[in-house]
Amino acid sequence: MDTFSRRHGLNRPDADITVRYEAPDDLRHAVVALAYQCGLKPTDLRRVLCSMLYRVPNRSNWSEFPNVDGEVRDLISDCEWFEIYDLIELLAQSCEGHGVDFAGETNRMFRVMGVGWQLVGTSLEVRGSEAFELAVKEGQRELLQRGNHTAASELHEAILDLSRRPNPEVSGAIQHAMAALECVARDVCESKDTLGDVLRKNPSLFPKPVDQLLDKAWGYTSNFGRHLMEGSPPAFDEAELVVGLSGVLARYLSRRFPKGGL
């Protein structure tokens, strides 16, 4: 979409993330507007929505505007919050291969509206702060370059766990994130020990006091990732913190020990 701001590289600053497990009216109507901008017609959206919601289209509505458009907006308003994100993924699939950057436009919309999701291909994944995104994505990339495919896969699984709808798998995200870091630390130290033992046997692996922070994080993971305590589930923000921390530290190890071995 060629606009003045795009031609001149001007972008509205990203809004703070305030929307993740909800779909306010502004977002619902923005999805409809974006779909129209990307070349979809009201009948296209009605077909997708009726299929998703198991509804029968109103055969009395045949004109795109205002009749079918009005029907689409009624269906949108009747969706559960997580069904709006299902719809976005379905629309991304509909636009795939048609030369339309639906994902790019959707992600721009999310950043402007402070929505904590992002389209990666045709699937929605959780989106964090700029620092979180840099830590996790760069961590994955550098782990793959270093040959730590298992660790990169674990970090990716952590993101998928945070992205589950309608309920994120926060304990799974914590477990996968620390497993990623454990894989790298084991590889660097040529050890089969747990991360906790690796840290104790290799005190120079991380600078102080980061080593102490990581030792505490490992203990936290034991309580909230592997050995859950009844009535004390971890919060989403806590899981996001552990995933981001693991991404940063895994990237640190991959840079410090590019070929493995202390």
PDB file of C-alpha atoms in Angstrom:
ATOM      1  CA  MET A   1       0.000   0.000   0.000  1.00  0.00           C
ATOM      2  CA  ASP A   2       1.807   3.106  -1.303  1.00  0.00           C
ATOM      3  CA  THR A   3       1.144   5.998   1.076  1.00  0.00           C
ATOM      4  CA  PHE A   4       2.975   9.193   1.982  1.00  0.00           C
ATOM      5  CA  SER A   5       4.289   7.754   5.260  1.00  0.00           C
ATOM      6  CA  ARG A   6       5.480   4.529   3.604  1.00  0.00           C
ATOM      7  CA  ARG A   7       7.295   6.406   0.842  1.00  0.00           C
ATOM      8  CA  HIS A   8       9.102   8.547   3.394  1.00  0.00           C
ATOM      9  CA  GLY A   9       9.764   5.801   5.935  1.00  0.00           C
ATOM     10  CA  LEU A  10       7.586   7.377   8.623  1.00  0.00           C
ATOM     11  CA  ASN A  11       6.033   5.144  11.266  1.00  0.00           C
ATOM     12  CA  ARG A  12       3.855   5.784  14.278  1.00  0.00           C
ATOM     13  CA  PRO A  13       5.704   4.722  17.465  1.00  0.00           C
ATOM     14  CA  ASP A  14       4.738   1.285  18.743  1.00  0.00           C
ATOM     15  CA  ALA A  15       2.086   1.489  21.435  1.00  0.00           C
ATOM     16  CA  ASP A  16       2.652  -0.276  24.741  1.00  0.00           C
ATOM     17  CA  ILE A  17       1.217  -3.787  24.667  1.00  0.00           C
ATOM     18  CA  THR A  18      -2.143  -3.657  26.418  1.00  0.00           C
ATOM     19  CA  VAL A  19      -4.176  -6.198  24.427  1.00  0.00           C
ATOM     20  CA  ARG A  20      -3.478  -9.909  24.284  1.00  0.00           C
ATOM     21  CA  TYR A  21      -6.260 -12.081  25.691  1.00  0.00           C
ATOM     22  CA  GLU A  22      -9.107  -9.931  24.508  1.00  0.00           C
ATOM     23  CA  ALA A  23     -10.414  -8.431  21.282  1.00  0.00           C
ATOM     24  CA  PRO A  24     -11.863  -4.934  21.799  1.00  0.00           C
ATOM     25  CA  ASP A  25     -14.279  -3.398  19.326  1.00  0.00           C
ATOM     26  CA  ASP A  26     -11.578  -1.212  17.774  1.00  0.00           C
ATOM     27  CA  LEU A  27      -9.575  -4.320  16.874  1.00  0.00           C
ATOM     28  CA  ARG A  28     -12.596  -6.181  15.499  1.00  0.00           C
ATOM     29  CA  HIS A  29     -13.518  -3.373  13.142  1.00  0.00           C
ATOM     30  CA  ALA A  30      -9.885  -2.760  12.197  1.00  0.00           C
ATOM     31  CA  VAL A  31      -9.628  -6.400  11.053  1.00  0.00           C
ATOM     32  CA  VAL A  32     -12.601  -5.882   8.735  1.00  0.00           C
ATOM     33  CA  ALA A  33     -11.155  -2.647   7.342  1.00  0.00           C
ATOM     34  CA  LEU A  34      -7.763  -4.257   6.809  1.00  0.00           C
ATOM     35  CA  ALA A  35      -9.302  -7.218   4.992  1.00  0.00           C
ATOM     36  CA  TYR A  36     -11.090  -4.827   2.631  1.00  0.00           C
ATOM     37  CA  GLN A  37      -7.865  -2.873   2.053  1.00  0.00           C
ATOM     38  CA  CYS A  38      -6.157  -6.133   1.110  1.00  0.00           C
ATOM     39  CA  GLY A  39      -8.747  -6.826  -1.585  1.00  0.00           C
ATOM     40  CA  LEU A  40     -11.200  -9.106   0.196  1.00  0.00           C
ATOM     41  CA  LYS A  41     -14.902  -8.420  -0.232  1.00  0.00           C
ATOM     42  CA  PRO A  42     -17.660  -8.602   2.390  1.00  0.00           C
ATOM     43  CA  THR A  43     -18.848 -11.878   0.857  1.00  0.00           C
ATOM     44  CA  ASP A  44     -15.325 -13.284   1.313  1.00  0.00           C
ATOM     45  CA  LEU A  45     -15.337 -12.385   4.990  1.00  0.00           C
ATOM     46  CA  ARG A  46     -18.879 -13.672   5.448  1.00  0.00           C
ATOM     47  CA  ARG A  47     -17.903 -17.017   3.950  1.00  0.00           C
ATOM     48  CA  VAL A  48     -14.946 -17.375   6.311  1.00  0.00           C
ATOM     49  CA  LEU A  49     -16.914 -16.228   9.357  1.00  0.00           C
ATOM     50  CA  CYS A  50     -19.932 -18.438   8.670  1.00  0.00           C
ATOM     51  CA  SER A  51     -17.673 -21.442   8.181  1.00  0.00           C
ATOM     52  CA  MET A  52     -15.795 -20.682  11.386  1.00  0.00           C
ATOM     53  CA  LEU A  53     -18.926 -20.019  13.470  1.00  0.00           C
ATOM     54  CA  TYR A  54     -21.084 -22.713  11.856  1.00  0.00           C
ATOM     55  CA  ARG A  55     -23.631 -20.152  10.680  1.00  0.00           C
ATOM     56  CA  VAL A  56     -25.771 -20.027   7.561  1.00  0.00           C
ATOM     57  CA  PRO A  57     -25.318 -16.867   5.462  1.00  0.00           C
ATOM     58  CA  ASN A  58     -28.363 -14.639   5.239  1.00  0.00           C
ATOM     59  CA  ARG A  59     -29.542 -15.284   1.690  1.00  0.00           C
ATOM     60  CA  SER A  60     -31.552 -12.061   1.758  1.00  0.00           C
ATOM     61  CA  ASN A  61     -28.274 -10.140   1.832  1.00  0.00           C
ATOM     62  CA  TRP A  62     -26.802 -10.051  -1.639  1.00  0.00           C
ATOM     63  CA  SER A  63     -25.345  -6.556  -2.104  1.00  0.00           C
ATOM     64  CA  GLU A  64     -21.786  -6.171  -0.783  1.00  0.00           C
ATOM     65  CA  PHE A  65     -22.520  -2.775   0.810  1.00  0.00           C
ATOM     66  CA  PRO A  66     -24.305  -2.169   3.039  1.00  0.00           C
ATOM     67  CA  ASN A  67     -26.079  -5.535   3.414  1.00  0.00           C
ATOM     68  CA  VAL A  68     -23.342  -8.164   3.491  1.00  0.00           C
ATOM     69  CA  ASP A  69     -20.966  -5.745   5.191  1.00  0.00           C
ATOM     70  CA  GLY A  70     -23.533  -5.236   7.939  1.00  0.00           C
ATOM     71  CA  GLU A  71     -23.913  -8.987   8.322  1.00  0.00           C
ATOM     72  CA  VAL A  72     -20.133  -9.342   8.593  1.00  0.00           C
ATOM     73  CA  ARG A  73     -19.973  -6.758  11.357  1.00  0.00           C
ATOM     74  CA  ASP A  74     -22.770  -8.494  13.261  1.00  0.00           C
ATOM     75  CA  LEU A  75     -20.870 -11.788  13.013  1.00  0.00           C
ATOM     76  CA  ILE A  76     -17.643 -10.098  14.102  1.00  0.00           C
ATOM     77  CA  SER A  77     -19.361  -8.639  17.152  1.00  0.00           C
ATOM     78  CA  ASP A  78     -20.666 -12.081  18.091  1.00  0.00           C
ATOM     79  CA  CYS A  79     -17.221 -13.718  18.072  1.00  0.00           C
ATOM     80  CA  GLU A  80     -15.429 -14.732  21.239  1.00  0.00           C
ATOM     81  CA  TRP A  81     -12.149 -12.848  21.659  1.00  0.00           C
ATOM     82  CA  PHE A  82      -9.990 -15.778  20.593  1.00  0.00           C
ATOM     83  CA  GLU A  83     -12.133 -16.377  17.513  1.00  0.00           C
ATOM     84  CA  ILE A  84     -11.044 -12.963  16.222  1.00  0.00           C
ATOM     85  CA  TYR A  85      -7.472 -14.223  16.171  1.00  0.00           C
ATOM     86  CA  ASP A  86      -8.634 -17.459  14.520  1.00  0.00           C
ATOM     87  CA  LEU A  87     -10.244 -15.270  11.874  1.00  0.00           C
ATOM     88  CA  ILE A  88      -7.016 -13.348  11.311  1.00  0.00           C
ATOM     89  CA  GLU A  89      -5.144 -16.606  10.678  1.00  0.00           C
ATOM     90  CA  LEU A  90      -7.850 -17.774   8.263  1.00  0.00           C
ATOM     91  CA  LEU A  91      -7.730 -14.460   6.387  1.00  0.00           C
ATOM     92  CA  ALA A  92      -3.944 -14.746   6.177  1.00  0.00           C
ATOM     93  CA  GLN A  93      -4.386 -18.166   4.575  1.00  0.00           C
ATOM     94  CA  SER A  94      -6.932 -16.736   2.125  1.00  0.00           C
ATOM     95  CA  CYS A  95      -4.517 -13.980   1.068  1.00  0.00           C
ATOM     96  CA  GLU A  96      -1.504 -16.287   0.760  1.00  0.00           C
ATOM     97  CA  GLY A  97      -0.165 -16.468  -2.772  1.00  0.00           C
ATOM     98  CA  HIS A  98      -2.222 -13.488  -3.987  1.00  0.00           C
ATOM     99  CA  GLY A  99       0.546 -10.904  -3.793  1.00  0.00           C
ATOM    100  CA  VAL A 100      -0.990  -9.239  -0.742  1.00  0.00           C
ATOM    101  CA  ASP A 101       1.118  -8.513   2.334  1.00  0.00           C
ATOM    102  CA  PHE A 102      -1.674  -9.268   4.784  1.00  0.00           C
ATOM    103  CA  ALA A 103       0.789 -10.336   7.490  1.00  0.00           C
ATOM    104  CA  GLY A 104       2.803  -7.140   7.181  1.00  0.00           C
ATOM    105  CA  GLU A 105      -0.280  -4.932   7.319  1.00  0.00           C
ATOM    106  CA  THR A 106      -1.704  -6.892  10.260  1.00  0.00           C
ATOM    107  CA  ASN A 107       1.526  -6.626  12.218  1.00  0.00           C
ATOM    108  CA  ARG A 108       1.652  -2.878  11.626  1.00  0.00           C
ATOM    109  CA  MET A 109      -1.905  -2.653  12.924  1.00  0.00           C
ATOM    110  CA  PHE A 110      -0.993  -4.700  16.009  1.00  0.00           C
ATOM    111  CA  ARG A 111       1.950  -2.442  16.821  1.00  0.00           C
ATOM    112  CA  VAL A 112      -0.122   0.715  16.487  1.00  0.00           C
ATOM    113  CA  MET A 113      -2.966  -0.714  18.600  1.00  0.00           C
ATOM    114  CA  GLY A 114      -0.739  -2.272  21.256  1.00  0.00           C
ATOM    115  CA  VAL A 115      -1.763  -5.857  20.495  1.00  0.00           C
ATOM    116  CA  GLY A 116       0.607  -8.495  21.858  1.00  0.00           C
ATOM    117  CA  TRP A 117       0.468 -10.822  18.849  1.00  0.00           C
ATOM    118  CA  GLN A 118       2.243 -11.013  15.507  1.00  0.00           C
ATOM    119  CA  LEU A 119       1.603 -12.957  12.322  1.00  0.00           C
ATOM    120  CA  VAL A 120       4.484 -15.211  11.363  1.00  0.00           C
ATOM    121  CA  GLY A 121       3.464 -16.603   7.994  1.00  0.00           C
ATOM    122  CA  THR A 122      -0.162 -17.538   8.612  1.00  0.00           C
ATOM    123  CA  SER A 123       0.137 -18.310  12.331  1.00  0.00           C
ATOM    124  CA  LEU A 124      -0.113 -15.915  15.248  1.00  0.00           C
ATOM    125  CA  GLU A 125       2.662 -15.928  17.817  1.00  0.00           C
ATOM    126  CA  VAL A 126       2.981 -13.944  20.998  1.00  0.00           C
ATOM    127  CA  ARG A 127       4.720 -10.577  20.645  1.00  0.00           C
ATOM    128  CA  GLY A 128       6.658  -8.970  23.471  1.00  0.00           C
ATOM    129  CA  SER A 129       8.596  -5.764  23.887  1.00  0.00           C
ATOM    130  CA  GLU A 130      11.275  -4.835  21.359  1.00  0.00           C
ATOM    131  CA  ALA A 131      13.918  -6.121  23.788  1.00  0.00           C
ATOM    132  CA  PHE A 132      12.069  -9.418  24.200  1.00  0.00           C
ATOM    133  CA  GLU A 133      11.713  -9.873  20.454  1.00  0.00           C
ATOM    134  CA  LEU A 134      15.395  -9.132  19.880  1.00  0.00           C
ATOM    135  CA  ALA A 135      16.500 -11.499  22.640  1.00  0.00           C
ATOM    136  CA  VAL A 136      14.386 -14.444  21.550  1.00  0.00           C
ATOM    137  CA  LYS A 137      14.597 -14.116  17.774  1.00  0.00           C
ATOM    138  CA  GLU A 138      18.303 -13.325  17.731  1.00  0.00           C
ATOM    139  CA  GLY A 139      18.867 -16.089  20.258  1.00  0.00           C
ATOM    140  CA  GLN A 140      17.145 -18.598  17.992  1.00  0.00           C
ATOM    141  CA  ARG A 141      19.061 -17.430  14.938  1.00  0.00           C
ATOM    142  CA  GLU A 142      22.459 -17.602  16.592  1.00  0.00           C
ATOM    143  CA  LEU A 143      21.767 -20.982  18.160  1.00  0.00           C
ATOM    144  CA  LEU A 144      20.983 -22.357  14.716  1.00  0.00           C
ATOM    145  CA  GLN A 145      24.175 -20.847  13.312  1.00  0.00           C
ATOM    146  CA  ARG A 146      26.141 -22.463  16.115  1.00  0.00           C
ATOM    147  CA  GLY A 147      24.537 -25.837  15.395  1.00  0.00           C
ATOM    148  CA  ASN A 148      22.418 -25.982  18.573  1.00  0.00           C
ATOM    149  CA  HIS A 149      19.257 -27.094  16.776  1.00  0.00           C
ATOM    150  CA  THR A 150      17.722 -28.738  19.852  1.00  0.00           C
ATOM    151  CA  ALA A 151      18.187 -25.576  21.914  1.00  0.00           C
ATOM    152  CA  ALA A 152      16.705 -23.415  19.138  1.00  0.00           C
ATOM    153  CA  SER A 153      13.752 -25.794  18.918  1.00  0.00           C
ATOM    154  CA  GLU A 154      13.183 -25.583  22.675  1.00  0.00           C
ATOM    155  CA  LEU A 155      13.184 -21.779  22.512  1.00  0.00           C
ATOM    156  CA  HIS A 156      10.670 -21.927  19.669  1.00  0.00           C
ATOM    157  CA  GLU A 157       8.458 -24.290  21.694  1.00  0.00           C
ATOM    158  CA  ALA A 158       8.539 -21.778  24.542  1.00  0.00           C
ATOM    159  CA  ILE A 159       7.139 -19.121  22.194  1.00  0.00           C
ATOM    160  CA  LEU A 160       4.452 -21.520  20.977  1.00  0.00           C
ATOM    161  CA  ASP A 161       3.433 -22.259  24.568  1.00  0.00           C
ATOM    162  CA  LEU A 162       3.043 -18.549  25.282  1.00  0.00           C
ATOM    163  CA  SER A 163       1.022 -18.244  22.056  1.00  0.00           C
ATOM    164  CA  ARG A 164      -1.601 -20.871  22.878  1.00  0.00           C
ATOM    165  CA  ARG A 165      -5.196 -19.625  22.807  1.00  0.00           C
ATOM    166  CA  PRO A 166      -7.337 -19.156  24.761  1.00  0.00           C
ATOM    167  CA  ASN A 167      -4.993 -20.170  27.613  1.00  0.00           C
ATOM    168  CA  PRO A 168      -1.186 -19.905  27.333  1.00  0.00           C
ATOM    169  CA  GLU A 169       0.872 -22.835  28.633  1.00  0.00           C
ATOM    170  CA  VAL A 170       3.040 -20.731  30.936  1.00  0.00           C
ATOM    171  CA  SER A 171       4.660 -23.590  32.852  1.00  0.00           C
ATOM    172  CA  GLY A 172       5.558 -25.285  29.555  1.00  0.00           C
ATOM    173  CA  ALA A 173       7.079 -22.044  28.274  1.00  0.00           C
ATOM    174  CA  ILE A 174       9.269 -21.781  31.365  1.00  0.00           C
ATOM    175  CA  GLN A 175      10.364 -25.383  31.062  1.00  0.00           C
ATOM    176  CA  HIS A 176      11.199 -25.141  27.342  1.00  0.00           C
ATOM    177  CA  ALA A 177      13.049 -21.852  27.762  1.00  0.00           C
ATOM    178  CA  MET A 178      15.341 -23.135  30.479  1.00  0.00           C
ATOM    179  CA  ALA A 179      15.799 -26.415  28.609  1.00  0.00           C
ATOM    180  CA  ALA A 180      17.125 -24.369  25.680  1.00  0.00           C
ATOM    181  CA  LEU A 181      19.671 -22.676  27.904  1.00  0.00           C
ATOM    182  CA  GLU A 182      20.590 -25.971  29.541  1.00  0.00           C
ATOM    183  CA  CYS A 183      21.256 -27.528  26.113  1.00  0.00           C
ATOM    184  CA  VAL A 184      23.682 -24.761  25.162  1.00  0.00           C
ATOM    185  CA  ALA A 185      25.459 -24.789  28.527  1.00  0.00           C
ATOM    186  CA  ARG A 186      25.875 -28.576  28.333  1.00  0.00           C
ATOM    187  CA  ASP A 187      27.270 -28.305  24.822  1.00  0.00           C
ATOM    188  CA  VAL A 188      29.710 -25.550  25.756  1.00  0.00           C
ATOM    189  CA  CYS A 189      30.933 -27.434  28.833  1.00  0.00           C
ATOM    190  CA  GLU A 190      30.748 -30.877  27.211  1.00  0.00           C
ATOM    191  CA  SER A 191      28.662 -32.057  30.136  1.00  0.00           C
ATOM    192  CA  LYS A 192      25.532 -34.106  30.779  1.00  0.00           C
ATOM    193  CA  ASP A 193      24.820 -32.383  34.100  1.00  0.00           C
ATOM    194  CA  THR A 194      21.736 -30.343  34.842  1.00  0.00           C
ATOM    195  CA  LEU A 195      22.051 -26.600  34.327  1.00  0.00           C
ATOM    196  CA  GLY A 196      22.328 -26.100  38.085  1.00  0.00           C
ATOM    197  CA  ASP A 197      25.288 -28.481  38.310  1.00  0.00           C
ATOM    198  CA  VAL A 198      26.900 -26.995  35.204  1.00  0.00           C
ATOM    199  CA  LEU A 199      26.783 -23.565  36.824  1.00  0.00           C
ATOM    200  CA  ARG A 200      28.319 -24.802  40.047  1.00  0.00           C
ATOM    201  CA  LYS A 201      31.112 -26.713  38.293  1.00  0.00           C
ATOM    202  CA  ASN A 202      31.869 -23.902  35.841  1.00  0.00           C
ATOM    203  CA  PRO A 203      31.697 -20.640  37.825  1.00  0.00           C
ATOM    204  CA  SER A 204      33.315 -18.682  34.984  1.00  0.00           C
ATOM    205  CA  LEU A 205      30.610 -19.622  32.476  1.00  0.00           C
ATOM    206  CA  PHE A 206      28.712 -16.373  33.140  1.00  0.00           C
ATOM    207  CA  PRO A 207      30.030 -13.110  34.608  1.00  0.00           C
ATOM    208  CA  LYS A 208      29.128 -12.294  38.195  1.00  0.00           C
ATOM    209  CA  PRO A 209      26.512 -11.623  39.458  1.00  0.00           C
ATOM    210  CA  VAL A 210      24.677 -13.010  36.402  1.00  0.00           C
ATOM    211  CA  ASP A 211      25.645 -16.521  37.512  1.00  0.00           C
ATOM    212  CA  GLN A 212      23.793 -15.998  40.783  1.00  0.00           C
ATOM    213  CA  LEU A 213      20.749 -14.641  38.956  1.00  0.00           C
ATOM    214  CA  LEU A 214      20.733 -17.678  36.691  1.00  0.00           C
ATOM    215  CA  ASP A 215      21.084 -20.057  39.637  1.00  0.00           C
ATOM    216  CA  LYS A 216      17.981 -18.442  41.165  1.00  0.00           C
ATOM    217  CA  ALA A 217      16.172 -18.653  37.820  1.00  0.00           C
ATOM    218  CA  TRP A 218      16.996 -22.365  37.654  1.00  0.00           C
ATOM    219  CA  GLY A 219      15.468 -22.834  41.094  1.00  0.00           C
ATOM    220  CA  TYR A 220      12.401 -20.870  39.984  1.00  0.00           C
ATOM    221  CA  THR A 221      12.057 -23.148  36.967  1.00  0.00           C
ATOM    222  CA  SER A 222      12.129 -26.192  39.238  1.00  0.00           C
ATOM    223  CA  ASN A 223       9.201 -24.778  41.216  1.00  0.00           C
ATOM    224  CA  PHE A 224       7.109 -23.373  38.387  1.00  0.00           C
ATOM    225  CA  GLY A 225       8.234 -25.237  35.286  1.00  0.00           C
ATOM    226  CA  ARG A 226       8.769 -28.822  36.335  1.00  0.00           C
ATOM    227  CA  HIS A 227       7.429 -29.204  39.884  1.00  0.00           C
ATOM    228  CA  LEU A 228       4.289 -27.094  40.110  1.00  0.00           C
ATOM    229  CA  MET A 229       2.928 -26.124  43.504  1.00  0.00           C
ATOM    230  CA  GLU A 230      -0.839 -26.415  43.967  1.00  0.00           C
ATOM    231  CA  GLY A 231      -2.542 -23.037  43.907  1.00  0.00           C
ATOM    232  CA  SER A 232       0.564 -21.163  42.759  1.00  0.00           C
ATOM    233  CA  PRO A 233       0.612 -21.176  38.938  1.00  0.00           C
ATOM    234  CA  PRO A 234       3.163 -18.869  37.301  1.00  0.00           C
ATOM    235  CA  ALA A 235       1.907 -15.650  35.740  1.00  0.00           C
ATOM    236  CA  PHE A 236       2.239 -14.909  32.040  1.00  0.00           C
ATOM    237  CA  ASP A 237       4.598 -11.985  32.675  1.00  0.00           C
ATOM    238  CA  GLU A 238       6.855 -14.244  34.742  1.00  0.00           C
ATOM    239  CA  ALA A 239       6.990 -16.838  31.956  1.00  0.00           C
ATOM    240  CA  GLU A 240       7.703 -14.113  29.399  1.00  0.00           C
ATOM    241  CA  LEU A 241      10.560 -12.891  31.592  1.00  0.00           C
ATOM    242  CA  VAL A 242      12.118 -16.368  31.799  1.00  0.00           C
ATOM    243  CA  VAL A 243      11.815 -16.877  28.028  1.00  0.00           C
ATOM    244  CA  GLY A 244      13.442 -13.512  27.334  1.00  0.00           C
ATOM    245  CA  LEU A 245      16.202 -14.171  29.870  1.00  0.00           C
ATOM    246  CA  SER A 246      16.928 -17.571  28.361  1.00  0.00           C
ATOM    247  CA  GLY A 247      17.116 -16.065  24.890  1.00  0.00           C
ATOM    248  CA  VAL A 248      19.606 -13.395  26.023  1.00  0.00           C
ATOM    249  CA  LEU A 249      21.832 -15.839  27.909  1.00  0.00           C
ATOM    250  CA  ALA A 250      21.757 -18.465  25.161  1.00  0.00           C
ATOM    251  CA  ARG A 251      22.821 -15.769  22.684  1.00  0.00           C
ATOM    252  CA  TYR A 252      25.614 -14.734  25.073  1.00  0.00           C
ATOM    253  CA  LEU A 253      26.952 -18.306  25.209  1.00  0.00           C
ATOM    254  CA  SER A 254      26.722 -18.764  21.441  1.00  0.00           C
ATOM    255  CA  ARG A 255      28.771 -15.595  20.917  1.00  0.00           C
ATOM    256  CA  ARG A 256      31.294 -16.293  23.639  1.00  0.00           C
ATOM    257  CA  PHE A 257      31.838 -19.911  22.615  1.00  0.00           C
ATOM    258  CA  PRO A 258      31.131 -19.983  18.863  1.00  0.00           C
ATOM    259  CA  LYS A 259      32.748 -23.391  18.358  1.00  0.00           C
ATOM    260  CA  GLY A 260      31.996 -24.938  21.758  1.00  0.00           C
ATOM    261  CA  GLY A 261      34.293 -25.845  24.599  1.00  0.00           C
ATOM    262  CA  LEU A 262      35.566 -23.771  27.472  1.00  0.00           C
TER     263      LEU A 262
END
